[in-house]
Coordinates of C-alpha atoms and ligand atoms in Angstrom, one line a residue:
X21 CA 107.9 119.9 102.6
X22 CA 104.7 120.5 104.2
X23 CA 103.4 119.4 107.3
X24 CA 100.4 117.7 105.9
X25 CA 100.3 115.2 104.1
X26 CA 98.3 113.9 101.6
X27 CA 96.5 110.6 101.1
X28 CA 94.0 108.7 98.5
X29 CA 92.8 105.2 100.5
X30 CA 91.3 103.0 97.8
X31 CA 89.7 100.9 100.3
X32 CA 88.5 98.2 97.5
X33 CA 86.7 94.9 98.0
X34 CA 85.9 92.0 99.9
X35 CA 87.8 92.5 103.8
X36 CA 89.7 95.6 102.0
X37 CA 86.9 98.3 103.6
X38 CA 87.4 96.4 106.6
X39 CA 90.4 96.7 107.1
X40 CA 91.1 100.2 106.1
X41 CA 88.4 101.3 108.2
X42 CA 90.6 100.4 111.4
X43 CA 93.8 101.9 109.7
X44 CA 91.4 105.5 109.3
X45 CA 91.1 105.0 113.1
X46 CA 94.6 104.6 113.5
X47 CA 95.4 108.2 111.3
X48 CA 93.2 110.0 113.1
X49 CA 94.6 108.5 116.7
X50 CA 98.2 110.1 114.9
X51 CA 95.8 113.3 114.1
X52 CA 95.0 113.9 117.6
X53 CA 97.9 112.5 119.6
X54 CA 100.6 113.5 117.7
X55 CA 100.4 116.6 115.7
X56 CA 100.4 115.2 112.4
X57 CA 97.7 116.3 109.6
X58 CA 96.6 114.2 107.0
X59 CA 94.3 115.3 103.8
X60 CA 92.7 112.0 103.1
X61 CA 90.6 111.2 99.8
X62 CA 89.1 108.1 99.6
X63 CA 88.3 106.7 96.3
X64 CA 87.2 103.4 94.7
X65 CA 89.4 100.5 93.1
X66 CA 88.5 97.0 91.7
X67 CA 85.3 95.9 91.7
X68 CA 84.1 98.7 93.5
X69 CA 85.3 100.7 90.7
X70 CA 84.2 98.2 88.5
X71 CA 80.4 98.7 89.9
X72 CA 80.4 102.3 89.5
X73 CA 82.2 103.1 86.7
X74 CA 82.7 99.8 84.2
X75 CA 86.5 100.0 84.6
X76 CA 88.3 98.7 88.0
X77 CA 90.4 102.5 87.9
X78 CA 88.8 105.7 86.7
X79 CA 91.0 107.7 85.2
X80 CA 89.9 110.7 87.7
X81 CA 91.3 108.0 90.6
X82 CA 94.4 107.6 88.4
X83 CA 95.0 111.2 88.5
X84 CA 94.8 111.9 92.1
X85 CA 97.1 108.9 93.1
X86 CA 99.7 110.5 91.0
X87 CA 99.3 113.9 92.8
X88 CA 98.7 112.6 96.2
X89 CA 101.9 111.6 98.5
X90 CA 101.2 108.4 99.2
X91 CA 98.2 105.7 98.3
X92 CA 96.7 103.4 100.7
X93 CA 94.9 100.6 99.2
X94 CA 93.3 97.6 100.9
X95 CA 92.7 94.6 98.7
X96 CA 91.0 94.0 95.0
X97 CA 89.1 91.0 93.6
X98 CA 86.5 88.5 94.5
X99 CA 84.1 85.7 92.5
X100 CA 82.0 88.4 91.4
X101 CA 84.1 89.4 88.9
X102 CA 85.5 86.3 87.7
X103 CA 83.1 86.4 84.6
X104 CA 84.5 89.9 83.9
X105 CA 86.7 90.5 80.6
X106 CA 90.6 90.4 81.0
X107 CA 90.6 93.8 80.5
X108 CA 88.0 94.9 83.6
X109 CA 88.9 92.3 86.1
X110 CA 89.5 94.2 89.5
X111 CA 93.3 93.4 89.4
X112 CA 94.0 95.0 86.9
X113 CA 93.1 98.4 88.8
X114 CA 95.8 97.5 91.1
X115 CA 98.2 96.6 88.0
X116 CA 97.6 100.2 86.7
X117 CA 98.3 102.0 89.7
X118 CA 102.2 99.9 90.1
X119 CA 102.7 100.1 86.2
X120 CA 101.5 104.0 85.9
X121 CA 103.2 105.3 89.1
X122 CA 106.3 103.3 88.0
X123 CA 106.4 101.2 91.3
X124 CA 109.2 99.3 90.4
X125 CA 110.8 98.6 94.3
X126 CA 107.6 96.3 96.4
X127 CA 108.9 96.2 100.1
X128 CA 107.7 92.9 101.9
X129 CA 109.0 92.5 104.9
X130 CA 108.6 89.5 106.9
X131 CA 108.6 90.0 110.4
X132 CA 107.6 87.2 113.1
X133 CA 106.4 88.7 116.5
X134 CA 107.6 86.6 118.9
X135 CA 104.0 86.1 120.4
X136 CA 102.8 84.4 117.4
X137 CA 106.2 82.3 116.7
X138 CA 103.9 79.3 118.4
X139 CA 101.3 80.1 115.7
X140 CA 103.8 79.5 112.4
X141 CA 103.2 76.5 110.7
X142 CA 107.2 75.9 110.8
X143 CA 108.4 75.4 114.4
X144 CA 109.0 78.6 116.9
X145 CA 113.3 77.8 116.7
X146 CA 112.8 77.9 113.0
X147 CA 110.6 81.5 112.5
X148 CA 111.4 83.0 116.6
X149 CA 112.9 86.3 115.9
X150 CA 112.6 86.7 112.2
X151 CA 113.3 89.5 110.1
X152 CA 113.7 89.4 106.3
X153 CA 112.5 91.9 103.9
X154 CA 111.7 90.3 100.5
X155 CA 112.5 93.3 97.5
X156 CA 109.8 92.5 94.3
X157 CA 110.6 94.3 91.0
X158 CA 107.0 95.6 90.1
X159 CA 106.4 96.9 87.1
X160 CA 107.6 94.6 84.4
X161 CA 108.9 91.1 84.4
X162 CA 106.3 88.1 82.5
X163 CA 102.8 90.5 84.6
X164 CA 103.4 92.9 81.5
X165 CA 106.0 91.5 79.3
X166 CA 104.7 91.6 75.2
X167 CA 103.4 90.1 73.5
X168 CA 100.6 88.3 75.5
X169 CA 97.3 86.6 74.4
X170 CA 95.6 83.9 74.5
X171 CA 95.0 83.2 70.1
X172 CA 94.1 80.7 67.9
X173 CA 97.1 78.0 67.3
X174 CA 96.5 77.9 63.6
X175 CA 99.3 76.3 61.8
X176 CA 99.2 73.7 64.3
X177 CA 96.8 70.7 63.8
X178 CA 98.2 68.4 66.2
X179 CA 96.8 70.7 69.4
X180 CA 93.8 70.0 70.6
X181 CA 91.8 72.5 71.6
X182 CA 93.3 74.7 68.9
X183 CA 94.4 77.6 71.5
X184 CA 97.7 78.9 73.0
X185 CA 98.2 81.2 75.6
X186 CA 101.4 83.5 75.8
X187 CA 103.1 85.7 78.5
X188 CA 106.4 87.1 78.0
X189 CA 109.2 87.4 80.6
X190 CA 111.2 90.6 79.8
X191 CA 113.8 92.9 82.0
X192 CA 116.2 95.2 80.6
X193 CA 118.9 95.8 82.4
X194 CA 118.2 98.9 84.0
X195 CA 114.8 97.5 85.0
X196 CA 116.9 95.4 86.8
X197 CA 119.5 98.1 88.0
X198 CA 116.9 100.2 89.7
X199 CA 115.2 97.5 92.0
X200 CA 118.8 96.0 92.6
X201 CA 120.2 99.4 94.3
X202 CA 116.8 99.9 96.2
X203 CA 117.4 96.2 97.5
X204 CA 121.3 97.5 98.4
X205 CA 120.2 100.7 99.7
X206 CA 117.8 99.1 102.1
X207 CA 120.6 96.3 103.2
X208 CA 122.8 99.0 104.4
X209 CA 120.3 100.1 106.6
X210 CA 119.5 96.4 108.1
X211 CA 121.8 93.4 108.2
X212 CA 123.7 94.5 105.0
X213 CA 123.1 90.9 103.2
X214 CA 121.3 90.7 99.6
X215 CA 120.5 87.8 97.9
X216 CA 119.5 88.1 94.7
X217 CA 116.8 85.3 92.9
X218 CA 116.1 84.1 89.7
X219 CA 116.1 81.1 87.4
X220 CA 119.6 81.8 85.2
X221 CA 119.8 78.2 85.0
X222 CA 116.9 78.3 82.2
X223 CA 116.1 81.4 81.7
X224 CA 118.1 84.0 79.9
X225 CA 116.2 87.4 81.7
X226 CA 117.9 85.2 84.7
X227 CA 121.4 85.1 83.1
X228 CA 120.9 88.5 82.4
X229 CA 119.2 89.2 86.6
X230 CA 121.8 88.0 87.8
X231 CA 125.1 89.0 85.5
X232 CA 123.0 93.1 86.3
X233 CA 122.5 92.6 89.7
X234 CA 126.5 91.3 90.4
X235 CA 127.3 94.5 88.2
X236 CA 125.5 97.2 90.7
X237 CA 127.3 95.6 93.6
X238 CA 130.7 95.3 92.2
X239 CA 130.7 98.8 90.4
X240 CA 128.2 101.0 93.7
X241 CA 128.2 98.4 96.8
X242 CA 130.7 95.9 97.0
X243 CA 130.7 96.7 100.9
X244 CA 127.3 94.7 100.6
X245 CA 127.4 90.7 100.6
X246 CA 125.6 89.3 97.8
X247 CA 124.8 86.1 97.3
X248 CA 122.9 84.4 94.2
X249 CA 120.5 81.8 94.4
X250 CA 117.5 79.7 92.2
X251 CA 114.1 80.8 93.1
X252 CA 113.1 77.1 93.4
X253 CA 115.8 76.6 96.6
X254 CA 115.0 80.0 97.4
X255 CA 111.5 78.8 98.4
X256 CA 112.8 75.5 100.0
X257 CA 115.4 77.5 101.9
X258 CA 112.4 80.1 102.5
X259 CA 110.8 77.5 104.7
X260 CA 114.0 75.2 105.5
X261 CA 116.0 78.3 107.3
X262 CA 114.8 81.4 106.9
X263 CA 117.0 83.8 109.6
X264 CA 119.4 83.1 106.9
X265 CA 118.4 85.4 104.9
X266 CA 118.5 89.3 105.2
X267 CA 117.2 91.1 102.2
X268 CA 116.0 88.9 99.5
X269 CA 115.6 90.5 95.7
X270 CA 113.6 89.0 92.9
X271 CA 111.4 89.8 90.0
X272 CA 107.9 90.3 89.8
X273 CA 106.2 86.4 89.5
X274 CA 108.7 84.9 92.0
X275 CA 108.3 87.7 94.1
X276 CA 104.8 87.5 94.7
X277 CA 105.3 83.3 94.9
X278 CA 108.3 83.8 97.5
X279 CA 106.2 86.8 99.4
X280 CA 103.1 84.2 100.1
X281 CA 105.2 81.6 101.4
X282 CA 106.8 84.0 103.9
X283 CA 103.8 85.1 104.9
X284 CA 103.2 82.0 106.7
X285 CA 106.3 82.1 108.5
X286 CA 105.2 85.0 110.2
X287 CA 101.7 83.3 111.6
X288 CA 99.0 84.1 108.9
X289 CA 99.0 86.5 105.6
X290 CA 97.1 88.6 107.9
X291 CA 99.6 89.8 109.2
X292 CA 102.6 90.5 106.1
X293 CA 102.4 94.6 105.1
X294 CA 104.1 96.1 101.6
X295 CA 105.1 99.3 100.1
X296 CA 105.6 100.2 96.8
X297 CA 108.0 103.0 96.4
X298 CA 109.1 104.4 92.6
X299 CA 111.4 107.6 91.8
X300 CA 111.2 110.9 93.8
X301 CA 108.9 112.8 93.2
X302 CA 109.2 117.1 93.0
X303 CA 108.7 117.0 96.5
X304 CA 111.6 114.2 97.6
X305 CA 109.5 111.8 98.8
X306 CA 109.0 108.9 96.5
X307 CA 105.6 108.0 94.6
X308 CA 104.3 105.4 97.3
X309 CA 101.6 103.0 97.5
X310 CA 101.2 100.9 100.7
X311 CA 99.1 97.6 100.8
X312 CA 98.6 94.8 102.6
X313 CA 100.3 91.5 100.6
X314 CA 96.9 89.7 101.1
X315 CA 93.8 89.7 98.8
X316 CA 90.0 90.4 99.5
X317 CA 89.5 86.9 101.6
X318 CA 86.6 86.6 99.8
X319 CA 85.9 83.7 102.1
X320 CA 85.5 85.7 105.3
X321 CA 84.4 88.8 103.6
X322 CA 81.8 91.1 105.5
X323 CA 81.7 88.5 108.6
X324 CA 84.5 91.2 110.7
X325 CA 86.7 88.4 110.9
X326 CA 89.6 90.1 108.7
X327 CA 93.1 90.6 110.7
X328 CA 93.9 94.4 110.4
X329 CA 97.2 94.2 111.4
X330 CA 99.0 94.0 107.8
X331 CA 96.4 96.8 106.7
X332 CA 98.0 98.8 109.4
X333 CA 101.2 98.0 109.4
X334 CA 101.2 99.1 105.9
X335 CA 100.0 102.7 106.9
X336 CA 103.5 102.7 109.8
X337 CA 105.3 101.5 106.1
X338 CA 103.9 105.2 104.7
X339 CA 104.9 107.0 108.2
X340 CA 108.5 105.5 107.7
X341 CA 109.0 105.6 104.2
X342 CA 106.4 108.4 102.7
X343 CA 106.8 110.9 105.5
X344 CA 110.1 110.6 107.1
X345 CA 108.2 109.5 110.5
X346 CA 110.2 106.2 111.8
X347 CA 109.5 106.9 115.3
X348 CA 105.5 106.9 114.6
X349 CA 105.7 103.9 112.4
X350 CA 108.2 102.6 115.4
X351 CA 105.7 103.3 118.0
X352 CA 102.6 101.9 116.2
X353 CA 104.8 98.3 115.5
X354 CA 105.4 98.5 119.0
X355 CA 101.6 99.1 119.7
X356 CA 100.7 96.0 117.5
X357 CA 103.4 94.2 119.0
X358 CA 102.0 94.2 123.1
X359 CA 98.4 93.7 121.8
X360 CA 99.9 90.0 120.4
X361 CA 101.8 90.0 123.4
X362 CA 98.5 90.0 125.3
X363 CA 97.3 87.0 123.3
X364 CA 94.4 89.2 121.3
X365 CA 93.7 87.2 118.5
X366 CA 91.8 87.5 115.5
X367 CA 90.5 84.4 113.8
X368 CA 93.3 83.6 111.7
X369 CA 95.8 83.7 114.5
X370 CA 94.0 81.0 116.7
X371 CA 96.4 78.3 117.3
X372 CA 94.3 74.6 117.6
X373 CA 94.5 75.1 121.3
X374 CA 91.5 77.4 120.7
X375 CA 90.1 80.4 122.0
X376 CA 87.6 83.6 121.4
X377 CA 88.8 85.4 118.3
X378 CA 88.4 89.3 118.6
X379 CA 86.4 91.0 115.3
X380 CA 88.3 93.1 113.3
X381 CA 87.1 96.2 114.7
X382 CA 88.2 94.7 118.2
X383 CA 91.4 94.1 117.1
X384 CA 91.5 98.2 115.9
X385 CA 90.2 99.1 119.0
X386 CA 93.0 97.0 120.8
X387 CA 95.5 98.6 118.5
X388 CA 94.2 102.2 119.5
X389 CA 94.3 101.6 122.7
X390 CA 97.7 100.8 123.5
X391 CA 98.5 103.5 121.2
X392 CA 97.1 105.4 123.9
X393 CA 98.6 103.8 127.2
X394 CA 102.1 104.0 125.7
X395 CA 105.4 101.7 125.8
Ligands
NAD406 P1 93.6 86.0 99.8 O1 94.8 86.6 100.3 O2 92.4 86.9 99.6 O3 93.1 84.9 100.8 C1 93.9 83.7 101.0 C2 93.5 83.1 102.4 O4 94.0 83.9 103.5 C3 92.0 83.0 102.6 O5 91.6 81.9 103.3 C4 91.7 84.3 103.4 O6 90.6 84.2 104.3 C5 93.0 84.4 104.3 N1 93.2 85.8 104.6 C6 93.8 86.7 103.7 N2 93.9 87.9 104.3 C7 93.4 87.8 105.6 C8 93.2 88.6 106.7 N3 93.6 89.9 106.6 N4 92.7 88.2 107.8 C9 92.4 86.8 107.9 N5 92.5 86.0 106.9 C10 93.0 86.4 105.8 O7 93.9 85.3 98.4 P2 93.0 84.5 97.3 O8 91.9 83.9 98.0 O9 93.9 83.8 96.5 O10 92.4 85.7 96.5 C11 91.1 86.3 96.6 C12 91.0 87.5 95.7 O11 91.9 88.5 96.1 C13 91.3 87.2 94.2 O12 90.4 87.9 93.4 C14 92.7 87.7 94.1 O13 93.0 88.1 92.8 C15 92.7 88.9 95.0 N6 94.0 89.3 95.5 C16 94.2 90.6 95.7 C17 95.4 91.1 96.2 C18 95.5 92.6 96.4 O14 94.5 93.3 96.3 N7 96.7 93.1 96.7 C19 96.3 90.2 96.6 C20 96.1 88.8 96.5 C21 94.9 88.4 95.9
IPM407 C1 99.8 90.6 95.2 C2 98.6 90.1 94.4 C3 98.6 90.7 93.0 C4 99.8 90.3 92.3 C5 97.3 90.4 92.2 C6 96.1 90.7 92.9 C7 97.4 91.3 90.9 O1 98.7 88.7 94.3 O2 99.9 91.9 95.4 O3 100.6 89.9 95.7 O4 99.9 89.2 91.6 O5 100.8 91.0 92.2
MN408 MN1 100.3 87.8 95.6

């Protein structure tokens, strides 16, 4: 392996620049302070893309976040493009990049800082102290299940509006396998507790979730406790008692329901990183992307209101997973960590007790700076 290591940032749209620019602050605070090199490549994605080249992901950009070790992206979309074909909307940039790189494992972990547990809309006994990591299969599931369509109903007279619309929810079983041992692997390494989510109560790919995922833990890690439960308790247990759970693993639509709700529990959406790992590459680290979990905040967009933090906590998710460098990542949570613990807020962390939110730049600087004076 080489020392340095190499990086496309798509920064994207709406807060996505924003936010990435304080996470290229943060790299080149690692740069200077620590020894590491990074080659970074930045590059464009969604509507950005979109603008320049008529396609939310050139195929140039394609090619270079399949050679690069690891992809940092900010966040796609906005109203802009809402008029835009299927085919062209700025999400689908970001659905190319998962599907092509084979991202089937999404990491969301859901972490609540205890200087914020007064912020979550759930009470601070509820959320104080919590630490669950939600696992999302990525890649298939009903976001690219066939066939798909929205077509004429024509042998059907008695619909008005003469239309149907059709997604497919599909898993085979090692679709299911591969994301199931990832969610086992990572348990071992925390509070060794999966449970596993789906909807085998009406749905057969849930029948069939949930007979696969039993089957990698009986036959690989039956020193794991697995539990099985329906996505729809899932997400009232999600807000009911959430320290019960450990690692949570789920397909692709639930997980990015379940993942949102977490959020919250953690203070603001602002603040909930993600990486998406596939297979190993020639190398041995694994194709990567890291992302925050929220969008473009199209709402607060180019005001330098944006929270950084789940930008940059994404980019200690690449040190960790991409570069084998958990006491960086460790050091930068930490860093994030006392600036809360100060009470430096951005907007979307003010409490109704009030207060002078810091700008997003602020909040980097805040970040870089107890970088700087250490634990
Ligand atoms: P959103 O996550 O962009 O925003 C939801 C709410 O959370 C907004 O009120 C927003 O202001 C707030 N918020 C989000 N991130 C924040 C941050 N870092 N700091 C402060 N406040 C923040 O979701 P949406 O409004 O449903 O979607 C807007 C666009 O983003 C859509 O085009 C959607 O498709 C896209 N989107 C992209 C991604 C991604 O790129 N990964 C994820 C979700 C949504
Ligand atoms: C997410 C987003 C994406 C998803 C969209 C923007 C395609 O909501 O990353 O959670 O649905 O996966
Ligand atoms: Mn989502």
């Amino acid at each position: 392996m080489s020392d340095q290591y190499s990086l496309l940032i798509l920064p994207g749209d709406g807060i996505g620049p924003e936010v990435m620019a304080e996470v290229v602050k943060v790299i080149g605070w690692f740069e200077s302070n620590r020894g590491m090199s990074f080659d970074v490549n930045q590059d464009l994605v969604g509507g950005a893309a979109y603008d320049a080249h008529g396609v939310p992901l050139a195929d140039a950009t394609m090619d270079k976040a399949q050679s690069v070790d690891a992809v940092l992206l900010g966040a796609v979309g906005g109203p802009k493009y809402d008029v835009l074909d299927f085919s062209v909307k700025p999400e689908r940039g970001l659905l190319r990049l998962r599907k092509e790189m084979d991202l089937f494992a999404n990491l969301r972990p859901a972490q609540c800082f205890d200087a914020l547990a007064d912020f979550s809309s759930l009470k601070r006994e509820v959320v104080a102290g919590l630490d669950i990591l939600i696992v999302r299969e990525l890649t298939s599931g009903v976001y690219f299940g066939e066939p798909r369509g929205i077509h004429a109903d024509d042998n059907n007279p008695d619909n008005e509006g003469g239309r149907v619309g059709i997604n497919t929810q599909r898993y085979t079983s090692g679709e299911i396998r591969r994301v199931a041992r990832s969610a086992f692997e990572l348990a071992r390494r925390r509070g060794n507790r999966v449970c596993s989510m789906e909807k085998a109560n009406v749905m057969e790919s849930g029948i069939l979730w949930r007979e696969e995922v039993q089957w990698v833990h009986d036959n690989e890690y039956p020193d794991v406790e697995l539990s099985h439960m329906y996505a729809d308790n899932g997400a009232m247990q999600l807000v009911r008692r959430p320290q019960q759970f450990d690692v949570i693993v789920t397909d692709n639509l639930f997980g990015d329901v379940l993942s949102d709700a977490a959020a919250m529990l953690t203070g603001s959406l602002g603040m909930l990183p993600s990486a998406s790992l596939g297979a190993k590459m020639a190398n041995g680290r694994p194709k990567a992307m890291y992302e925050p979990v929220h969008g473009s905040a199209p709402d607060i967009a180019g005001e330098g209101k944006a929270n950084p933090i789940a930008c940059i906590l994404s980019f200690a998710m690449a040190l960790r997973y991409s570069f084998d460098q958990g006491d960086a990542a460790a050091e930068l949570e930490r860093a994030v960590e006392r600036v809360l613990a100060k009470g430096v807020r951005t907007a979307d962390l003010m409490g109704p007790e009030g207060g002078t939110p810091v700008s997003t730049v602020q909040m980097g600087d805040h970040i870089i700076a107890a970088l700087s004076q250490g634990v």
